Amino acid sequence: MKKRAVVALGGNAILRGNEDGTIVQQEKNVTDTLENLVPLLRDCYELVLTHGNGPQVGNILMRNDAGEQLYGISPMPLNICVADSQGGIGFMIERMMRNVLNKHGIDKNVISMVTLVEIDANDPAFQNPSKRIGKVYSKTEADKLAEKKDWVFKTTSKSKDGYRRVVPSPSPIDIVNKEIISQLLESGNIVIAAGGGGIPVYFDENNDMRTLDAVIDKDMASGMLATNIHADELYILTDVPFIYKDFGEETQEKLEFLNYSDTKKHLENGTFAEGSMEPKIKACLNFIKNGGSTSIITEATKLADKSYGSKITMEY
């Protein structure tokens, strides 16, 4: 019996922290990750792949900045930059996926989709921009840009006395392309969607689609997509094979099997690191609460090994 799964590729599935980010490095990392999906395909899973875009969209914004300063090229807004990253990363994943399928003799088509994600224009996140994007600026540069472009800046731990632009990170409320994604899955395709959390859009009083400068958390968008297409399972791939209580502390404890209520208590008690593991846990809980069977958080290369991965279900 066919199962449907959303697999969210974490940043290390595309680009490792100690790498320069060349296309050769990214293609190798993607290929190594996609090899771990072969057992799911052999088990007749219908697959949607989502992905992050943090380093890549940051580079696009820096090219924006350089083009404006050096050549007077009009910079594109953030929503276009997110779309650019979806197209480029989606193409790379699609090409590597096709090569993996060819290697293993699996007859599947693959399609990458620029995905729109609906948000609430009045989301409280717009009152407190928190998502850091783009390059690091000095205080003087940041002040000039804040005045010229009405950008908001906050300090960054990546550089002493450095500032980065921050944008809102609103919650996703709907995947605009969900019906098309379901139809493509039902036709036997592997779909790459919701890259970088999707392009944030909202509908005005005339039902016209509008955009705002924002970045949606890709794990939250992946969980929303999994719910929208009635997936059975949600896999979130990261750089650790399990989730842990008190990660990095002497009291660190591996959490392998969790039910909904216990996971929620851990979340409320601050067990999971804000901005890293916390949104992944929230995405899993939302998916389970809305009818999903199982959420699994694991390291990319451990996906095929059932002895790894933290499993979250409604009950044990």
mmCIF file of C-alpha atoms in Angstrom:
data_model
loop_
_atom_site.group_PDB
_atom_site.id
_atom_site.type_symbol
_atom_site.label_atom_id
_atom_site.label_comp_id
_atom_site.label_asym_id
_atom_site.label_seq_id
_atom_site.Cartn_x
_atom_site.Cartn_y
_atom_site.Cartn_z
ATOM 1 C CA MET A 1 0.000 0.000 0.000
ATOM 2 C CA LYS A 2 1.429 3.374 -1.049
ATOM 3 C CA LYS A 3 2.502 5.891 1.579
ATOM 4 C CA ARG A 4 3.055 9.603 1.095
ATOM 5 C CA ALA A 5 5.929 11.451 2.757
ATOM 6 C CA VAL A 6 7.429 14.924 2.851
ATOM 7 C CA VAL A 7 11.207 14.929 3.300
ATOM 8 C CA ALA A 8 12.697 18.267 4.389
ATOM 9 C CA LEU A 9 16.347 18.519 3.389
ATOM 10 C CA GLY A 10 18.325 20.475 5.984
ATOM 11 C CA GLY A 11 21.117 22.893 5.214
ATOM 12 C CA ASN A 12 23.848 20.260 5.556
ATOM 13 C CA ALA A 13 22.116 18.161 2.906
ATOM 14 C CA ILE A 14 23.163 20.859 0.433
ATOM 15 C CA LEU A 15 26.042 22.801 1.971
ATOM 16 C CA ARG A 16 28.292 21.830 4.888
ATOM 17 C CA GLY A 17 29.543 24.436 7.355
ATOM 18 C CA ASN A 18 33.230 24.081 6.437
ATOM 19 C CA GLU A 19 32.724 24.345 2.662
ATOM 20 C CA ASP A 20 33.048 27.233 0.215
ATOM 21 C CA GLY A 21 29.721 26.469 -1.442
ATOM 22 C CA THR A 22 30.947 25.579 -4.909
ATOM 23 C CA ILE A 23 28.439 23.880 -7.190
ATOM 24 C CA VAL A 24 30.596 20.724 -7.149
ATOM 25 C CA GLN A 25 30.365 20.550 -3.349
ATOM 26 C CA GLN A 26 26.634 21.203 -3.309
ATOM 27 C CA GLU A 27 25.892 18.622 -5.999
ATOM 28 C CA LYS A 28 27.909 15.976 -4.144
ATOM 29 C CA ASN A 29 26.145 16.688 -0.842
ATOM 30 C CA VAL A 30 22.734 16.558 -2.519
ATOM 31 C CA THR A 31 23.566 13.287 -4.277
ATOM 32 C CA ASP A 32 24.798 11.692 -1.038
ATOM 33 C CA THR A 33 21.557 12.708 0.674
ATOM 34 C CA LEU A 34 19.270 11.582 -2.152
ATOM 35 C CA GLU A 35 20.870 8.128 -2.154
ATOM 36 C CA ASN A 36 19.195 7.632 1.228
ATOM 37 C CA LEU A 37 15.760 8.086 -0.347
ATOM 38 C CA VAL A 38 16.111 5.000 -2.548
ATOM 39 C CA PRO A 39 14.711 2.586 0.121
ATOM 40 C CA LEU A 40 11.601 4.776 0.452
ATOM 41 C CA LEU A 41 11.126 4.737 -3.318
ATOM 42 C CA ARG A 42 11.581 0.953 -3.356
ATOM 43 C CA ASP A 43 8.781 0.810 -0.750
ATOM 44 C CA CYS A 44 6.526 2.737 -3.181
ATOM 45 C CA TYR A 45 6.479 6.007 -1.234
ATOM 46 C CA GLU A 46 5.116 9.099 -2.947
ATOM 47 C CA LEU A 47 7.721 11.753 -2.155
ATOM 48 C CA VAL A 48 7.788 15.515 -1.856
ATOM 49 C CA LEU A 49 11.201 17.035 -1.170
ATOM 50 C CA THR A 50 11.535 20.438 0.467
ATOM 51 C CA HIS A 51 14.774 22.296 1.145
ATOM 52 C CA GLY A 52 16.386 25.247 2.864
ATOM 53 C CA ASN A 53 17.982 28.197 1.070
ATOM 54 C CA GLY A 54 19.729 30.200 3.809
ATOM 55 C CA PRO A 55 23.275 30.461 2.393
ATOM 56 C CA GLN A 56 22.082 30.609 -1.208
ATOM 57 C CA VAL A 57 19.514 33.386 -0.787
ATOM 58 C CA GLY A 58 22.083 35.271 1.288
ATOM 59 C CA ASN A 59 24.475 35.093 -1.665
ATOM 60 C CA ILE A 60 21.735 36.287 -4.024
ATOM 61 C CA LEU A 61 21.129 39.301 -1.774
ATOM 62 C CA MET A 62 24.858 40.066 -1.779
ATOM 63 C CA ARG A 63 24.888 39.920 -5.590
ATOM 64 C CA ASN A 64 21.926 42.303 -5.482
ATOM 65 C CA ASP A 65 23.961 44.658 -3.328
ATOM 66 C CA ALA A 66 27.094 44.410 -5.483
ATOM 67 C CA GLY A 67 25.126 44.905 -8.706
ATOM 68 C CA GLU A 68 23.514 48.057 -7.358
ATOM 69 C CA GLN A 69 26.761 49.549 -6.036
ATOM 70 C CA LEU A 70 29.042 48.631 -8.934
ATOM 71 C CA TYR A 71 26.763 48.758 -11.963
ATOM 72 C CA GLY A 72 23.609 50.608 -10.951
ATOM 73 C CA ILE A 73 21.429 47.503 -11.458
ATOM 74 C CA SER A 74 18.055 47.847 -9.744
ATOM 75 C CA PRO A 75 17.948 45.376 -6.826
ATOM 76 C CA MET A 76 15.173 42.810 -6.729
ATOM 77 C CA PRO A 77 12.907 42.450 -3.669
ATOM 78 C CA LEU A 78 13.313 39.579 -1.254
ATOM 79 C CA ASN A 79 10.400 37.578 -2.709
ATOM 80 C CA ILE A 80 12.116 37.496 -6.122
ATOM 81 C CA CYS A 81 15.377 36.447 -4.472
ATOM 82 C CA VAL A 82 13.583 33.561 -2.728
ATOM 83 C CA ALA A 83 12.058 32.557 -6.074
ATOM 84 C CA ASP A 84 15.530 32.680 -7.667
ATOM 85 C CA SER A 85 16.881 30.375 -4.972
ATOM 86 C CA GLN A 86 13.944 27.973 -5.375
ATOM 87 C CA GLY A 87 14.624 27.712 -9.087
ATOM 88 C CA GLY A 88 18.375 27.214 -8.781
ATOM 89 C CA ILE A 89 18.366 24.776 -5.869
ATOM 90 C CA GLY A 90 15.309 22.972 -7.232
ATOM 91 C CA PHE A 91 17.060 22.433 -10.564
ATOM 92 C CA MET A 92 20.142 21.078 -8.797
ATOM 93 C CA ILE A 93 18.103 18.655 -6.665
ATOM 94 C CA GLU A 94 16.044 17.573 -9.675
ATOM 95 C CA ARG A 95 19.120 16.833 -11.779
ATOM 96 C CA MET A 96 20.853 14.908 -9.001
ATOM 97 C CA MET A 97 17.605 13.009 -8.238
ATOM 98 C CA ARG A 98 17.272 12.005 -11.875
ATOM 99 C CA ASN A 99 20.854 10.698 -11.836
ATOM 100 C CA VAL A 100 20.254 8.712 -8.639
ATOM 101 C CA LEU A 101 17.082 7.198 -10.152
ATOM 102 C CA ASN A 102 18.996 6.304 -13.307
ATOM 103 C CA LYS A 103 21.761 4.659 -11.260
ATOM 104 C CA HIS A 104 19.257 2.459 -9.408
ATOM 105 C CA GLY A 105 17.016 1.704 -12.396
ATOM 106 C CA ILE A 106 13.965 3.454 -10.928
ATOM 107 C CA ASP A 107 11.504 4.824 -13.483
ATOM 108 C CA LYS A 108 10.193 8.059 -11.965
ATOM 109 C CA ASN A 109 9.737 11.579 -13.226
ATOM 110 C CA VAL A 110 10.863 14.560 -11.143
ATOM 111 C CA ILE A 111 9.570 18.113 -11.154
ATOM 112 C CA SER A 112 10.663 21.212 -9.246
ATOM 113 C CA MET A 113 7.994 23.804 -8.433
ATOM 114 C CA VAL A 114 8.285 27.451 -7.449
ATOM 115 C CA THR A 115 5.927 27.371 -4.473
ATOM 116 C CA LEU A 116 3.800 30.137 -2.976
ATOM 117 C CA VAL A 117 2.924 30.014 0.716
ATOM 118 C CA GLU A 118 0.123 32.104 2.177
ATOM 119 C CA ILE A 119 0.758 34.159 5.295
ATOM 120 C CA ASP A 120 -1.271 36.616 7.344
ATOM 121 C CA ALA A 121 -0.258 40.204 6.528
ATOM 122 C CA ASN A 122 -1.099 41.045 10.157
ATOM 123 C CA ASP A 123 1.024 38.276 11.667
ATOM 124 C CA PRO A 124 2.661 39.529 14.927
ATOM 125 C CA ALA A 125 6.041 38.583 13.419
ATOM 126 C CA PHE A 126 5.891 41.769 11.350
ATOM 127 C CA GLN A 127 6.131 43.791 14.569
ATOM 128 C CA ASN A 128 9.338 41.995 15.565
ATOM 129 C CA PRO A 129 11.602 41.132 12.598
ATOM 130 C CA SER A 130 13.977 38.395 13.734
ATOM 131 C CA LYS A 131 15.268 36.416 10.737
ATOM 132 C CA ARG A 132 18.790 37.518 9.784
ATOM 133 C CA ILE A 133 19.523 37.576 6.064
ATOM 134 C CA GLY A 134 22.214 38.817 3.699
ATOM 135 C CA LYS A 135 25.711 40.143 4.383
ATOM 136 C CA VAL A 136 27.280 41.603 7.521
ATOM 137 C CA TYR A 137 27.521 45.423 7.605
ATOM 138 C CA SER A 138 29.326 47.884 9.841
ATOM 139 C CA LYS A 139 27.239 50.117 12.100
ATOM 140 C CA THR A 140 27.774 53.066 9.744
ATOM 141 C CA GLU A 141 26.723 51.065 6.664
ATOM 142 C CA ALA A 142 23.703 49.624 8.472
ATOM 143 C CA ASP A 143 22.551 53.067 9.597
ATOM 144 C CA LYS A 144 22.794 54.427 6.037
ATOM 145 C CA LEU A 145 20.823 51.511 4.590
ATOM 146 C CA ALA A 146 18.221 51.728 7.337
ATOM 147 C CA GLU A 147 17.629 55.363 6.414
ATOM 148 C CA LYS A 148 17.746 54.826 2.637
ATOM 149 C CA LYS A 149 15.757 51.566 2.357
ATOM 150 C CA ASP A 150 13.837 51.439 5.627
ATOM 151 C CA TRP A 151 15.558 48.155 6.521
ATOM 152 C CA VAL A 152 15.857 46.915 10.113
ATOM 153 C CA PHE A 153 19.222 45.709 11.426
ATOM 154 C CA LYS A 154 20.348 43.691 14.441
ATOM 155 C CA THR A 155 23.759 42.651 15.697
ATOM 156 C CA THR A 156 25.126 39.296 14.621
ATOM 157 C CA SER A 157 27.265 36.764 16.452
ATOM 158 C CA LYS A 158 29.093 36.060 13.182
ATOM 159 C CA SER A 159 31.135 39.259 13.385
ATOM 160 C CA LYS A 160 32.247 41.597 16.180
ATOM 161 C CA ASP A 161 30.408 44.910 15.839
ATOM 162 C CA GLY A 162 28.643 43.513 12.760
ATOM 163 C CA TYR A 163 25.015 44.058 11.778
ATOM 164 C CA ARG A 164 22.706 42.071 9.518
ATOM 165 C CA ARG A 165 19.352 42.917 8.059
ATOM 166 C CA VAL A 166 16.441 41.227 9.812
ATOM 167 C CA VAL A 167 13.052 40.456 8.284
ATOM 168 C CA PRO A 168 9.839 39.000 9.737
ATOM 169 C CA SER A 169 9.324 35.240 9.854
ATOM 170 C CA PRO A 170 5.523 34.803 9.786
ATOM 171 C CA SER A 171 3.764 31.474 10.245
ATOM 172 C CA PRO A 172 2.542 29.701 7.101
ATOM 173 C CA ILE A 173 -1.249 29.299 6.914
ATOM 174 C CA ASP A 174 -1.687 27.580 3.536
ATOM 175 C CA ILE A 175 0.277 26.158 0.602
ATOM 176 C CA VAL A 176 -1.159 27.879 -2.477
ATOM 177 C CA ASN A 177 0.029 25.112 -4.841
ATOM 178 C CA LYS A 178 -1.148 22.159 -2.734
ATOM 179 C CA GLU A 179 -3.727 20.782 -5.200
ATOM 180 C CA ILE A 180 -1.218 20.735 -8.058
ATOM 181 C CA ILE A 181 1.379 19.049 -5.839
ATOM 182 C CA SER A 182 -1.133 16.322 -4.891
ATOM 183 C CA GLN A 183 -2.065 15.768 -8.534
ATOM 184 C CA LEU A 184 1.600 15.421 -9.507
ATOM 185 C CA LEU A 185 2.153 12.872 -6.725
ATOM 186 C CA GLU A 186 -0.900 10.868 -7.752
ATOM 187 C CA SER A 187 0.518 10.743 -11.285
ATOM 188 C CA GLY A 188 3.697 9.101 -9.964
ATOM 189 C CA ASN A 189 6.063 12.092 -9.889
ATOM 190 C CA ILE A 190 8.617 13.098 -7.284
ATOM 191 C CA VAL A 191 7.950 16.760 -6.449
ATOM 192 C CA ILE A 192 10.423 19.348 -5.149
ATOM 193 C CA ALA A 193 8.469 22.156 -3.477
ATOM 194 C CA ALA A 194 8.352 24.860 -0.764
ATOM 195 C CA GLY A 195 12.055 25.637 -1.098
ATOM 196 C CA GLY A 196 13.299 28.036 1.554
ATOM 197 C CA GLY A 197 9.894 27.930 3.210
ATOM 198 C CA GLY A 198 8.158 29.119 0.059
ATOM 199 C CA ILE A 199 7.517 32.626 -1.252
ATOM 200 C CA PRO A 200 5.333 34.511 1.268
ATOM 201 C CA VAL A 201 2.124 35.907 -0.245
ATOM 202 C CA TYR A 202 -1.194 37.235 1.013
ATOM 203 C CA PHE A 203 -4.509 38.216 -0.562
ATOM 204 C CA ASP A 204 -5.834 41.770 -0.344
ATOM 205 C CA GLU A 205 -9.451 42.967 -0.101
ATOM 206 C CA ASN A 206 -9.879 42.387 -3.855
ATOM 207 C CA ASN A 207 -8.413 38.869 -3.562
ATOM 208 C CA ASP A 208 -5.334 40.003 -5.509
ATOM 209 C CA MET A 209 -2.098 38.314 -4.497
ATOM 210 C CA ARG A 210 0.465 40.542 -2.788
ATOM 211 C CA THR A 211 3.927 39.973 -1.318
ATOM 212 C CA LEU A 212 5.810 41.210 1.739
ATOM 213 C CA ASP A 213 9.489 41.098 2.663
ATOM 214 C CA ALA A 214 9.611 38.055 4.911
ATOM 215 C CA VAL A 215 11.140 34.597 5.230
ATOM 216 C CA ILE A 216 9.051 31.579 6.255
ATOM 217 C CA ASP A 217 10.709 28.865 8.322
ATOM 218 C CA LYS A 218 11.217 25.946 5.938
ATOM 219 C CA ASP A 219 10.428 23.274 8.539
ATOM 220 C CA MET A 220 7.143 24.944 9.470
ATOM 221 C CA ALA A 221 6.267 25.230 5.767
ATOM 222 C CA SER A 222 7.215 21.578 5.243
ATOM 223 C CA GLY A 223 4.912 20.508 8.075
ATOM 224 C CA MET A 224 2.094 22.623 6.647
ATOM 225 C CA LEU A 225 2.639 21.100 3.201
ATOM 226 C CA ALA A 226 2.627 17.581 4.669
ATOM 227 C CA THR A 227 -0.716 18.339 6.324
ATOM 228 C CA ASN A 228 -2.186 19.957 3.207
ATOM 229 C CA ILE A 229 -1.415 16.969 0.955
ATOM 230 C CA HIS A 230 -2.450 14.397 3.615
ATOM 231 C CA ALA A 231 1.018 12.870 3.918
ATOM 232 C CA ASP A 232 1.493 9.879 6.215
ATOM 233 C CA GLU A 233 4.991 10.799 7.348
ATOM 234 C CA LEU A 234 7.173 13.891 7.741
ATOM 235 C CA TYR A 235 10.947 13.529 7.731
ATOM 236 C CA ILE A 236 13.108 16.448 8.821
ATOM 237 C CA LEU A 237 16.764 15.886 7.989
ATOM 238 C CA THR A 238 19.327 17.748 10.072
ATOM 239 C CA ASP A 239 22.927 17.359 11.293
ATOM 240 C CA VAL A 240 22.210 15.055 14.260
ATOM 241 C CA PRO A 241 20.804 11.496 14.190
ATOM 242 C CA PHE A 242 18.445 12.090 17.154
ATOM 243 C CA ILE A 243 16.924 14.939 19.105
ATOM 244 C CA TYR A 244 18.216 15.396 22.634
ATOM 245 C CA LYS A 245 17.116 16.775 25.959
ATOM 246 C CA ASP A 246 19.657 19.335 27.231
ATOM 247 C CA PHE A 247 21.741 19.067 24.052
ATOM 248 C CA GLY A 248 25.440 19.727 24.656
ATOM 249 C CA GLU A 249 25.088 19.630 28.453
ATOM 250 C CA GLU A 250 26.312 17.002 30.919
ATOM 251 C CA THR A 251 22.678 15.984 31.359
ATOM 252 C CA GLN A 252 22.211 15.385 27.603
ATOM 253 C CA GLU A 253 19.688 12.609 26.959
ATOM 254 C CA LYS A 254 18.715 10.995 23.668
ATOM 255 C CA LEU A 255 14.987 11.151 22.917
ATOM 256 C CA GLU A 256 14.169 8.375 20.463
ATOM 257 C CA PHE A 257 10.446 7.687 20.868
ATOM 258 C CA LEU A 258 8.078 10.478 21.834
ATOM 259 C CA ASN A 259 4.348 10.943 21.903
ATOM 260 C CA TYR A 260 2.585 14.215 21.244
ATOM 261 C CA SER A 261 1.932 15.263 24.848
ATOM 262 C CA ASP A 262 5.457 14.525 26.111
ATOM 263 C CA THR A 263 7.025 16.350 23.173
ATOM 264 C CA LYS A 264 4.793 19.361 23.793
ATOM 265 C CA LYS A 265 5.858 19.436 27.462
ATOM 266 C CA HIS A 266 9.535 19.370 26.436
ATOM 267 C CA LEU A 267 8.858 22.248 24.050
ATOM 268 C CA GLU A 268 7.078 24.326 26.691
ATOM 269 C CA ASN A 269 9.905 23.662 29.172
ATOM 270 C CA GLY A 270 12.513 25.055 26.761
ATOM 271 C CA THR A 271 14.212 21.701 26.190
ATOM 272 C CA PHE A 272 14.923 22.444 22.518
ATOM 273 C CA ALA A 273 17.192 25.202 21.226
ATOM 274 C CA GLU A 274 15.304 28.242 19.975
ATOM 275 C CA GLY A 275 15.831 28.923 16.273
ATOM 276 C CA SER A 276 17.373 25.509 15.524
ATOM 277 C CA MET A 277 15.600 22.431 16.905
ATOM 278 C CA GLU A 278 12.563 24.271 18.286
ATOM 279 C CA PRO A 279 10.908 25.064 14.894
ATOM 280 C CA LYS A 280 11.511 21.488 13.758
ATOM 281 C CA ILE A 281 9.687 20.177 16.831
ATOM 282 C CA LYS A 282 6.841 22.645 16.300
ATOM 283 C CA ALA A 283 6.504 21.529 12.684
ATOM 284 C CA CYS A 284 6.347 17.877 13.751
ATOM 285 C CA LEU A 285 3.745 18.563 16.430
ATOM 286 C CA ASN A 286 1.548 20.552 14.037
ATOM 287 C CA PHE A 287 1.719 17.722 11.521
ATOM 288 C CA ILE A 288 0.800 15.061 14.101
ATOM 289 C CA LYS A 289 -1.979 17.191 15.595
ATOM 290 C CA ASN A 290 -3.517 17.591 12.132
ATOM 291 C CA GLY A 291 -3.675 13.886 11.326
ATOM 292 C CA GLY A 292 -0.142 12.886 10.363
ATOM 293 C CA SER A 293 0.991 9.422 11.396
ATOM 294 C CA THR A 294 4.687 9.859 12.215
ATOM 295 C CA SER A 295 7.303 12.619 12.250
ATOM 296 C CA ILE A 296 10.957 11.632 12.159
ATOM 297 C CA ILE A 297 13.959 13.893 12.826
ATOM 298 C CA THR A 298 17.287 12.374 11.833
ATOM 299 C CA GLU A 299 20.635 12.986 10.168
ATOM 300 C CA ALA A 300 20.542 12.991 6.359
ATOM 301 C CA THR A 301 22.786 9.947 5.854
ATOM 302 C CA LYS A 302 20.889 7.916 8.493
ATOM 303 C CA LEU A 303 17.494 8.146 6.806
ATOM 304 C CA ALA A 304 17.553 4.601 5.457
ATOM 305 C CA ASP A 305 18.656 3.105 8.799
ATOM 306 C CA LYS A 306 15.582 2.580 11.001
ATOM 307 C CA SER A 307 17.773 2.326 14.120
ATOM 308 C CA TYR A 308 18.382 6.063 13.905
ATOM 309 C CA GLY A 309 16.007 8.998 14.124
ATOM 310 C CA SER A 310 13.695 10.405 16.777
ATOM 311 C CA LYS A 311 10.081 9.383 16.103
ATOM 312 C CA ILE A 312 7.161 11.527 17.204
ATOM 313 C CA THR A 313 3.653 10.056 17.079
ATOM 314 C CA MET A 314 0.336 10.854 18.752
ATOM 315 C CA GLU A 315 0.854 7.891 21.102
ATOM 316 C CA TYR A 316 3.723 5.511 21.821
#
